[in-house]
């Protein structure tokens, strides 16, 4: 009875250690993303000029954030946002697979070196930095590191406490598998894949594998089969994220799966010679006992060799991989996607990486700006339209666009609220506040366009016509507002340093001067009976609404500049 209780406690300690490992790595990754979120975005956007730099970028970022899933999800997000091409994304994902091998080396270190001396100083220093708010993200990173190392110490202790090497039942169970059979290898590969898909953490599966191998009960061939399965299972994260994304993002996630499946396939063909080669590099002989301390290193070495060689083969075949995934996922759904209302860049399932989610929201807000500009273009067409049927069709389209702008504001705002619930850097919080203001002002531009269209509709129904002078002056005012919207979109799609806010103020001053002059002229013209009061009222309504639209544009640009 006491023995059973001991096993229960050891099992709970093992599960708790795995949970602590996953939490520690998540904490490390998120802290690093907060410290370097904007820099990571710029690196990914700029350091992917060719396949080799893309691969190197993926490797370095994954080594930094200690999560290939974070890098891959980030990359899928960038493809969805149109910041990376599919070919660039494939090379970054290849690099992420190399970068994630560092995790295996850290774990193997935990089984060969006493990390206790690192854990407690990290906790102490991390706590001090967290309370000194200026460096709280460094503190979070140290806390995550300490949790990760503590979990490795606990896992090592759990492995020793389980004493599996002297448990006849466990030894007999693993000994019953024929390690020389490819069917056995395939079975363990499937088990590794399934567990990783369920746990959603390749680090946890790697930790279990290293634990079982380090006790000597799990033969190295079966352990390596589990690691191969983990390589396939880890692609589930990106593919799940991509389910709600556009076709390009789904293709990037599929390329990740293809990369790992290809690697596993060629390794299976040369499995035993390849594993023996890796063992030889480490100085481990499978047939000789008493070398269990080398097994974690063998697993880490295999993981590295597998991903490095696989990348070395496939890095030259990126265009071919791109063609294959495009063939497997054709573009036929895109037309339907464009017809239906949906956010172009924001995917709600990407809120789990808030620093990157902000970039998605920025792209969506910029697209919102283009949408209201297009809506204003419809108003200009409506102003010039003389055919009643075409006028009605165009007015109906503007009504639909006004409804869409309302929905866009609500959905982007809800998304930003979700993101803001997480712990964010001060810079990211400021960006969210700016975008909240931007989308509110953009929706106001949409309302102004609809009010202009309604005024034109009233004019059409009443049968009244503007004088030639009024038409010319309104066209000039419409042209200035169009210039303001063009400048606004240039600012929203570029970097602030590339633009001068004074240009927006100059256009706004021109709009204000023209509005005042036209209103004064209107008072004189009505008094002198050049046209009746009713047409003068419609004329002034349009002038006032165009001036308000110009104000909303200035507000958007000011928000973008952080004014």
PDB file of C-alpha atoms in Angstrom, residues 107-353:
ATOM      1  CA  UNK A 107      17.195  19.901 -20.976  1.00  0.00           C
ATOM      2  CA  UNK A 108      20.079  17.495 -21.478  1.00  0.00           C
ATOM      3  CA  UNK A 109      22.180  19.925 -19.430  1.00  0.00           C
ATOM      4  CA  UNK A 110      19.624  19.666 -16.628  1.00  0.00           C
ATOM      5  CA  UNK A 111      20.214  15.916 -16.387  1.00  0.00           C
ATOM      6  CA  UNK A 112      24.009  16.195 -16.343  1.00  0.00           C
ATOM      7  CA  UNK A 113      24.621  19.375 -14.304  1.00  0.00           C
ATOM      8  CA  UNK A 114      23.194  20.450 -10.931  1.00  0.00           C
ATOM      9  CA  UNK A 115      21.156  23.548 -11.774  1.00  0.00           C
ATOM     10  CA  UNK A 116      20.046  24.212  -8.181  1.00  0.00           C
ATOM     11  CA  UNK A 117      22.750  26.856  -7.731  1.00  0.00           C
ATOM     12  CA  UNK A 118      21.249  28.846 -10.633  1.00  0.00           C
ATOM     13  CA  UNK A 119      17.584  28.558  -9.638  1.00  0.00           C
ATOM     14  CA  UNK A 120      17.419  30.424  -6.327  1.00  0.00           C
ATOM     15  CA  UNK A 121      19.592  33.427  -7.296  1.00  0.00           C
ATOM     16  CA  UNK A 122      17.403  33.770 -10.433  1.00  0.00           C
ATOM     17  CA  UNK A 123      14.251  33.830  -8.292  1.00  0.00           C
ATOM     18  CA  UNK A 124      15.732  36.448  -5.968  1.00  0.00           C
ATOM     19  CA  UNK A 125      17.033  38.730  -8.709  1.00  0.00           C
ATOM     20  CA  UNK A 126      13.828  38.271 -10.737  1.00  0.00           C
ATOM     21  CA  UNK A 127      11.678  39.295  -7.741  1.00  0.00           C
ATOM     22  CA  UNK A 128      13.775  42.443  -7.178  1.00  0.00           C
ATOM     23  CA  UNK A 129      13.516  43.460 -10.840  1.00  0.00           C
ATOM     24  CA  UNK A 130       9.753  42.804 -10.976  1.00  0.00           C
ATOM     25  CA  UNK A 131       9.210  45.139  -8.022  1.00  0.00           C
ATOM     26  CA  UNK A 132      11.502  47.700  -9.670  1.00  0.00           C
ATOM     27  CA  UNK A 133       8.954  48.215 -12.434  1.00  0.00           C
ATOM     28  CA  UNK A 134      11.451  49.680 -14.866  1.00  0.00           C
ATOM     29  CA  UNK A 135      13.011  46.248 -15.460  1.00  0.00           C
ATOM     30  CA  UNK A 136       9.965  44.065 -14.764  1.00  0.00           C
ATOM     31  CA  UNK A 137      10.190  42.206 -18.092  1.00  0.00           C
ATOM     32  CA  UNK A 138      13.788  41.184 -17.331  1.00  0.00           C
ATOM     33  CA  UNK A 139      12.472  39.998 -13.966  1.00  0.00           C
ATOM     34  CA  UNK A 140       9.720  37.995 -15.683  1.00  0.00           C
ATOM     35  CA  UNK A 141      12.345  36.429 -17.943  1.00  0.00           C
ATOM     36  CA  UNK A 142      14.533  35.442 -14.957  1.00  0.00           C
ATOM     37  CA  UNK A 143      11.490  34.022 -13.162  1.00  0.00           C
ATOM     38  CA  UNK A 144      10.612  31.962 -16.233  1.00  0.00           C
ATOM     39  CA  UNK A 145      14.229  30.755 -16.497  1.00  0.00           C
ATOM     40  CA  UNK A 146      14.253  29.831 -12.815  1.00  0.00           C
ATOM     41  CA  UNK A 147      10.966  27.929 -13.154  1.00  0.00           C
ATOM     42  CA  UNK A 148      12.314  26.064 -16.178  1.00  0.00           C
ATOM     43  CA  UNK A 149      15.557  25.076 -14.436  1.00  0.00           C
ATOM     44  CA  UNK A 150      13.678  24.168 -11.244  1.00  0.00           C
ATOM     45  CA  UNK A 151      11.364  21.914 -13.240  1.00  0.00           C
ATOM     46  CA  UNK A 152      14.387  20.163 -14.791  1.00  0.00           C
ATOM     47  CA  UNK A 153      15.863  19.607 -11.308  1.00  0.00           C
ATOM     48  CA  UNK A 154      12.493  18.222 -10.135  1.00  0.00           C
ATOM     49  CA  UNK A 155      12.181  15.999 -13.222  1.00  0.00           C
ATOM     50  CA  UNK A 156      15.654  14.600 -12.630  1.00  0.00           C
ATOM     51  CA  UNK A 157      14.768  13.967  -8.974  1.00  0.00           C
ATOM     52  CA  UNK A 158      11.468  12.320 -10.002  1.00  0.00           C
ATOM     53  CA  UNK A 159      13.332  10.056 -12.413  1.00  0.00           C
ATOM     54  CA  UNK A 160      15.701   8.950  -9.672  1.00  0.00           C
ATOM     55  CA  UNK A 161      12.847   8.486  -7.181  1.00  0.00           C
ATOM     56  CA  UNK A 162      10.921   6.300  -9.635  1.00  0.00           C
ATOM     57  CA  UNK A 163      13.942   3.958  -9.763  1.00  0.00           C
ATOM     58  CA  UNK A 164      12.681   2.564 -13.068  1.00  0.00           C
ATOM     59  CA  UNK A 165      15.976   0.858 -13.838  1.00  0.00           C
ATOM     60  CA  UNK A 166      15.218  -1.596 -11.009  1.00  0.00           C
ATOM     61  CA  UNK A 167      11.509  -1.985 -11.804  1.00  0.00           C
ATOM     62  CA  UNK A 168      11.203  -5.367 -13.496  1.00  0.00           C
ATOM     63  CA  UNK A 169       7.693  -4.715 -14.828  1.00  0.00           C
ATOM     64  CA  UNK A 170       8.699  -1.470 -16.588  1.00  0.00           C
ATOM     65  CA  UNK A 171      11.920  -2.984 -17.933  1.00  0.00           C
ATOM     66  CA  UNK A 172      10.011  -6.010 -19.221  1.00  0.00           C
ATOM     67  CA  UNK A 173       7.378  -3.756 -20.847  1.00  0.00           C
ATOM     68  CA  UNK A 174       9.894  -1.759 -22.899  1.00  0.00           C
ATOM     69  CA  UNK A 175      12.020  -4.844 -23.549  1.00  0.00           C
ATOM     70  CA  UNK A 176       8.964  -6.477 -25.168  1.00  0.00           C
ATOM     71  CA  UNK A 177       9.253  -4.064 -28.095  1.00  0.00           C
ATOM     72  CA  UNK A 178      11.449  -5.132 -30.982  1.00  0.00           C
ATOM     73  CA  UNK A 179      13.760  -2.138 -31.508  1.00  0.00           C
ATOM     74  CA  UNK A 180      15.034  -3.637 -34.776  1.00  0.00           C
ATOM     75  CA  UNK A 181      11.553  -3.479 -36.342  1.00  0.00           C
ATOM     76  CA  UNK A 182      10.429  -0.478 -38.356  1.00  0.00           C
ATOM     77  CA  UNK A 183       6.840  -1.159 -37.233  1.00  0.00           C
ATOM     78  CA  UNK A 184       7.863  -0.536 -33.612  1.00  0.00           C
ATOM     79  CA  UNK A 185       9.627   2.671 -34.613  1.00  0.00           C
ATOM     80  CA  UNK A 186       6.510   3.824 -36.505  1.00  0.00           C
ATOM     81  CA  UNK A 187       4.303   3.014 -33.504  1.00  0.00           C
ATOM     82  CA  UNK A 188       6.435   5.127 -31.151  1.00  0.00           C
ATOM     83  CA  UNK A 189       6.613   7.891 -33.757  1.00  0.00           C
ATOM     84  CA  UNK A 190       2.795   7.945 -33.818  1.00  0.00           C
ATOM     85  CA  UNK A 191       2.689   8.004 -29.997  1.00  0.00           C
ATOM     86  CA  UNK A 192       5.089  10.963 -29.915  1.00  0.00           C
ATOM     87  CA  UNK A 193       3.007  12.819 -32.504  1.00  0.00           C
ATOM     88  CA  UNK A 194      -0.266  12.191 -30.670  1.00  0.00           C
ATOM     89  CA  UNK A 195       1.058  13.215 -27.249  1.00  0.00           C
ATOM     90  CA  UNK A 196       2.586  16.424 -28.647  1.00  0.00           C
ATOM     91  CA  UNK A 197      -0.676  17.315 -30.421  1.00  0.00           C
ATOM     92  CA  UNK A 198      -2.596  16.808 -27.156  1.00  0.00           C
ATOM     93  CA  UNK A 199      -0.120  18.534 -24.815  1.00  0.00           C
ATOM     94  CA  UNK A 200       0.661  21.311 -27.366  1.00  0.00           C
ATOM     95  CA  UNK A 201       4.228  21.426 -26.052  1.00  0.00           C
ATOM     96  CA  UNK A 202       7.135  19.699 -27.761  1.00  0.00           C
ATOM     97  CA  UNK A 203       9.285  20.658 -24.731  1.00  0.00           C
ATOM     98  CA  UNK A 204       7.111  18.539 -22.420  1.00  0.00           C
ATOM     99  CA  UNK A 205       7.363  15.487 -24.694  1.00  0.00           C
ATOM    100  CA  UNK A 206      11.113  15.986 -25.008  1.00  0.00           C
ATOM    101  CA  UNK A 207      11.373  16.165 -21.207  1.00  0.00           C
ATOM    102  CA  UNK A 208       9.437  12.879 -20.800  1.00  0.00           C
ATOM    103  CA  UNK A 209      11.604  11.201 -23.442  1.00  0.00           C
ATOM    104  CA  UNK A 210      14.846  12.379 -21.828  1.00  0.00           C
ATOM    105  CA  UNK A 211      13.556  11.250 -18.418  1.00  0.00           C
ATOM    106  CA  UNK A 212      12.729   7.731 -19.646  1.00  0.00           C
ATOM    107  CA  UNK A 213      15.990   7.386 -21.576  1.00  0.00           C
ATOM    108  CA  UNK A 214      18.135   8.746 -18.715  1.00  0.00           C
ATOM    109  CA  UNK A 215      16.825   5.984 -16.416  1.00  0.00           C
ATOM    110  CA  UNK A 216      17.911   3.381 -18.970  1.00  0.00           C
ATOM    111  CA  UNK A 217      14.503   1.717 -19.389  1.00  0.00           C
ATOM    112  CA  UNK A 218      13.638   3.272 -22.773  1.00  0.00           C
ATOM    113  CA  UNK A 219      15.957   2.105 -25.571  1.00  0.00           C
ATOM    114  CA  UNK A 220      17.539   4.962 -27.501  1.00  0.00           C
ATOM    115  CA  UNK A 221      15.918   3.871 -30.786  1.00  0.00           C
ATOM    116  CA  UNK A 222      12.436   4.208 -29.264  1.00  0.00           C
ATOM    117  CA  UNK A 223      13.350   7.495 -27.613  1.00  0.00           C
ATOM    118  CA  UNK A 224      14.468   8.908 -30.959  1.00  0.00           C
ATOM    119  CA  UNK A 225      11.215   7.679 -32.538  1.00  0.00           C
ATOM    120  CA  UNK A 226       9.314   9.718 -29.921  1.00  0.00           C
ATOM    121  CA  UNK A 227      11.455  12.785 -30.753  1.00  0.00           C
ATOM    122  CA  UNK A 228      10.636  12.350 -34.462  1.00  0.00           C
ATOM    123  CA  UNK A 229       6.942  12.187 -33.591  1.00  0.00           C
ATOM    124  CA  UNK A 230       7.328  15.328 -31.497  1.00  0.00           C
ATOM    125  CA  UNK A 231       8.702  17.119 -34.584  1.00  0.00           C
ATOM    126  CA  UNK A 232       5.497  16.334 -36.477  1.00  0.00           C
ATOM    127  CA  UNK A 233       3.192  17.003 -33.513  1.00  0.00           C
ATOM    128  CA  UNK A 234       4.637  20.464 -32.883  1.00  0.00           C
ATOM    129  CA  UNK A 235       3.301  21.628 -36.275  1.00  0.00           C
ATOM    130  CA  UNK A 236      -0.242  21.270 -34.891  1.00  0.00           C
ATOM    131  CA  UNK A 237       0.005  24.655 -33.119  1.00  0.00           C
ATOM    132  CA  UNK A 238       0.630  26.643 -36.310  1.00  0.00           C
ATOM    133  CA  UNK A 239      -1.967  24.654 -38.266  1.00  0.00           C
ATOM    134  CA  UNK A 240      -4.625  25.244 -35.588  1.00  0.00           C
ATOM    135  CA  UNK A 241      -3.850  28.970 -35.604  1.00  0.00           C
ATOM    136  CA  UNK A 242      -3.999  29.056 -39.409  1.00  0.00           C
ATOM    137  CA  UNK A 243      -7.468  27.451 -39.540  1.00  0.00           C
ATOM    138  CA  UNK A 244      -9.129  30.833 -39.032  1.00  0.00           C
ATOM    139  CA  UNK A 245      -6.680  32.689 -41.267  1.00  0.00           C
ATOM    140  CA  UNK A 246      -6.530  33.386 -44.983  1.00  0.00           C
ATOM    141  CA  UNK A 247      -5.234  30.965 -47.621  1.00  0.00           C
ATOM    142  CA  UNK A 248      -1.642  32.264 -47.530  1.00  0.00           C
ATOM    143  CA  UNK A 249      -1.417  31.686 -43.769  1.00  0.00           C
ATOM    144  CA  UNK A 250      -2.805  28.153 -44.134  1.00  0.00           C
ATOM    145  CA  UNK A 251      -0.196  27.484 -46.807  1.00  0.00           C
ATOM    146  CA  UNK A 252       2.620  28.636 -44.482  1.00  0.00           C
ATOM    147  CA  UNK A 253       1.394  26.296 -41.736  1.00  0.00           C
ATOM    148  CA  UNK A 254       1.096  23.428 -44.234  1.00  0.00           C
ATOM    149  CA  UNK A 255       4.679  24.073 -45.385  1.00  0.00           C
ATOM    150  CA  UNK A 256       5.794  23.641 -41.756  1.00  0.00           C
ATOM    151  CA  UNK A 257       4.072  20.245 -41.630  1.00  0.00           C
ATOM    152  CA  UNK A 258       5.555  19.240 -45.000  1.00  0.00           C
ATOM    153  CA  UNK A 259       9.050  20.186 -43.841  1.00  0.00           C
ATOM    154  CA  UNK A 260       8.901  17.932 -40.793  1.00  0.00           C
ATOM    155  CA  UNK A 261       7.119  15.049 -42.545  1.00  0.00           C
ATOM    156  CA  UNK A 262       9.771  15.088 -45.281  1.00  0.00           C
ATOM    157  CA  UNK A 263      12.512  14.977 -42.641  1.00  0.00           C
ATOM    158  CA  UNK A 264      10.916  12.103 -40.759  1.00  0.00           C
ATOM    159  CA  UNK A 265      10.444  10.171 -44.015  1.00  0.00           C
ATOM    160  CA  UNK A 266      14.087  10.268 -45.090  1.00  0.00           C
ATOM    161  CA  UNK A 267      15.291   9.536 -41.544  1.00  0.00           C
ATOM    162  CA  UNK A 268      13.021   6.459 -41.416  1.00  0.00           C
ATOM    163  CA  UNK A 269      14.610   5.182 -44.649  1.00  0.00           C
ATOM    164  CA  UNK A 270      18.121   5.389 -43.144  1.00  0.00           C
ATOM    165  CA  UNK A 271      16.988   5.137 -39.520  1.00  0.00           C
ATOM    166  CA  UNK A 272      19.443   2.690 -37.952  1.00  0.00           C
ATOM    167  CA  UNK A 273      22.600   3.903 -39.758  1.00  0.00           C
ATOM    168  CA  UNK A 274      21.657   7.511 -38.997  1.00  0.00           C
ATOM    169  CA  UNK A 275      20.965   6.894 -35.290  1.00  0.00           C
ATOM    170  CA  UNK A 276      24.193   4.880 -34.977  1.00  0.00           C
ATOM    171  CA  UNK A 277      26.071   7.764 -36.588  1.00  0.00           C
ATOM    172  CA  UNK A 278      24.618  10.211 -34.040  1.00  0.00           C
ATOM    173  CA  UNK A 279      25.482   7.833 -31.184  1.00  0.00           C
ATOM    174  CA  UNK A 280      29.039   7.596 -32.510  1.00  0.00           C
ATOM    175  CA  UNK A 281      29.338  11.401 -32.497  1.00  0.00           C
ATOM    176  CA  UNK A 282      28.460  11.444 -28.793  1.00  0.00           C
ATOM    177  CA  UNK A 283      30.577   8.397 -27.966  1.00  0.00           C
ATOM    178  CA  UNK A 284      27.630   6.197 -27.028  1.00  0.00           C
ATOM    179  CA  UNK A 285      27.364   2.540 -28.037  1.00  0.00           C
ATOM    180  CA  UNK A 286      23.748   1.202 -27.964  1.00  0.00           C
ATOM    181  CA  UNK A 287      24.846  -2.389 -27.313  1.00  0.00           C
ATOM    182  CA  UNK A 288      26.925  -1.469 -24.246  1.00  0.00           C
ATOM    183  CA  UNK A 289      25.237  -0.748 -20.890  1.00  0.00           C
ATOM    184  CA  UNK A 290      26.155   1.725 -18.152  1.00  0.00           C
ATOM    185  CA  UNK A 291      26.125   4.825 -20.348  1.00  0.00           C
ATOM    186  CA  UNK A 292      22.724   6.266 -19.420  1.00  0.00           C
ATOM    187  CA  UNK A 293      24.209   9.699 -18.589  1.00  0.00           C
ATOM    188  CA  UNK A 294      25.008  10.121 -22.306  1.00  0.00           C
ATOM    189  CA  UNK A 295      21.467   9.382 -23.521  1.00  0.00           C
ATOM    190  CA  UNK A 296      20.052  12.923 -23.000  1.00  0.00           C
ATOM    191  CA  UNK A 297      23.002  14.237 -25.054  1.00  0.00           C
ATOM    192  CA  UNK A 298      22.290  11.644 -27.783  1.00  0.00           C
ATOM    193  CA  UNK A 299      18.669  12.838 -28.006  1.00  0.00           C
ATOM    194  CA  UNK A 300      19.722  16.499 -28.191  1.00  0.00           C
ATOM    195  CA  UNK A 301      22.364  15.670 -30.820  1.00  0.00           C
ATOM    196  CA  UNK A 302      19.833  13.720 -32.904  1.00  0.00           C
ATOM    197  CA  UNK A 303      17.334  16.584 -32.700  1.00  0.00           C
ATOM    198  CA  UNK A 304      20.017  19.006 -33.916  1.00  0.00           C
ATOM    199  CA  UNK A 305      21.348  16.763 -36.700  1.00  0.00           C
ATOM    200  CA  UNK A 306      17.820  15.977 -37.890  1.00  0.00           C
ATOM    201  CA  UNK A 307      16.780  19.633 -38.228  1.00  0.00           C
ATOM    202  CA  UNK A 308      20.109  20.945 -39.566  1.00  0.00           C
ATOM    203  CA  UNK A 309      20.389  18.266 -42.289  1.00  0.00           C
ATOM    204  CA  UNK A 310      16.701  18.569 -43.173  1.00  0.00           C
ATOM    205  CA  UNK A 311      17.080  22.335 -43.553  1.00  0.00           C
ATOM    206  CA  UNK A 312      20.299  21.922 -45.560  1.00  0.00           C
ATOM    207  CA  UNK A 313      18.372  19.721 -48.019  1.00  0.00           C
ATOM    208  CA  UNK A 314      15.126  21.705 -48.269  1.00  0.00           C
ATOM    209  CA  UNK A 315      16.481  25.275 -48.169  1.00  0.00           C
ATOM    210  CA  UNK A 316      17.316  24.884 -51.855  1.00  0.00           C
ATOM    211  CA  UNK A 317      13.819  23.586 -52.633  1.00  0.00           C
ATOM    212  CA  UNK A 318      11.768  26.468 -51.207  1.00  0.00           C
ATOM    213  CA  UNK A 319      10.227  27.437 -54.610  1.00  0.00           C
ATOM    214  CA  UNK A 320       9.196  23.802 -55.173  1.00  0.00           C
ATOM    215  CA  UNK A 321       7.665  23.600 -51.676  1.00  0.00           C
ATOM    216  CA  UNK A 322       5.805  26.832 -52.375  1.00  0.00           C
ATOM    217  CA  UNK A 323       4.353  25.390 -55.594  1.00  0.00           C
ATOM    218  CA  UNK A 324       3.289  22.176 -53.826  1.00  0.00           C
ATOM    219  CA  UNK A 325       1.428  23.948 -50.982  1.00  0.00           C
ATOM    220  CA  UNK A 326      -0.216  26.306 -53.491  1.00  0.00           C
ATOM    221  CA  UNK A 327      -1.363  23.258 -55.457  1.00  0.00           C
ATOM    222  CA  UNK A 328      -2.655  21.536 -52.294  1.00  0.00           C
ATOM    223  CA  UNK A 329      -4.414  24.716 -51.098  1.00  0.00           C
ATOM    224  CA  UNK A 330      -5.698  26.503 -54.227  1.00  0.00           C
ATOM    225  CA  UNK A 331      -6.956  30.071 -54.158  1.00  0.00           C
ATOM    226  CA  UNK A 332     -10.568  29.226 -55.011  1.00  0.00           C
ATOM    227  CA  UNK A 333     -11.874  30.256 -51.582  1.00  0.00           C
ATOM    228  CA  UNK A 334     -10.393  33.756 -51.763  1.00  0.00           C
ATOM    229  CA  UNK A 335     -13.162  35.135 -54.001  1.00  0.00           C
ATOM    230  CA  UNK A 336     -15.808  33.913 -51.553  1.00  0.00           C
ATOM    231  CA  UNK A 337     -13.817  35.311 -48.635  1.00  0.00           C
ATOM    232  CA  UNK A 338     -13.711  38.745 -50.309  1.00  0.00           C
ATOM    233  CA  UNK A 339     -17.465  38.734 -50.913  1.00  0.00           C
ATOM    234  CA  UNK A 340     -18.265  38.074 -47.247  1.00  0.00           C
ATOM    235  CA  UNK A 341     -17.578  40.627 -44.558  1.00  0.00           C
ATOM    236  CA  UNK A 342     -14.535  39.596 -42.585  1.00  0.00           C
ATOM    237  CA  UNK A 343     -11.476  41.201 -41.095  1.00  0.00           C
ATOM    238  CA  UNK A 344      -8.559  40.860 -43.496  1.00  0.00           C
ATOM    239  CA  UNK A 345      -5.631  40.578 -41.106  1.00  0.00           C
ATOM    240  CA  UNK A 346      -6.948  40.047 -37.581  1.00  0.00           C
ATOM    241  CA  UNK A 347      -7.411  36.440 -36.508  1.00  0.00           C
ATOM    242  CA  UNK A 348      -8.980  36.180 -33.046  1.00  0.00           C
ATOM    243  CA  UNK A 349      -7.020  32.997 -32.289  1.00  0.00           C
ATOM    244  CA  UNK A 350      -3.768  34.997 -32.451  1.00  0.00           C
ATOM    245  CA  UNK A 351      -4.497  36.947 -29.294  1.00  0.00           C
ATOM    246  CA  UNK A 352      -2.180  34.479 -27.526  1.00  0.00           C
ATOM    247  CA  UNK A 353       0.803  36.496 -28.862  1.00  0.00           C
TER     248      UNK A 353
END
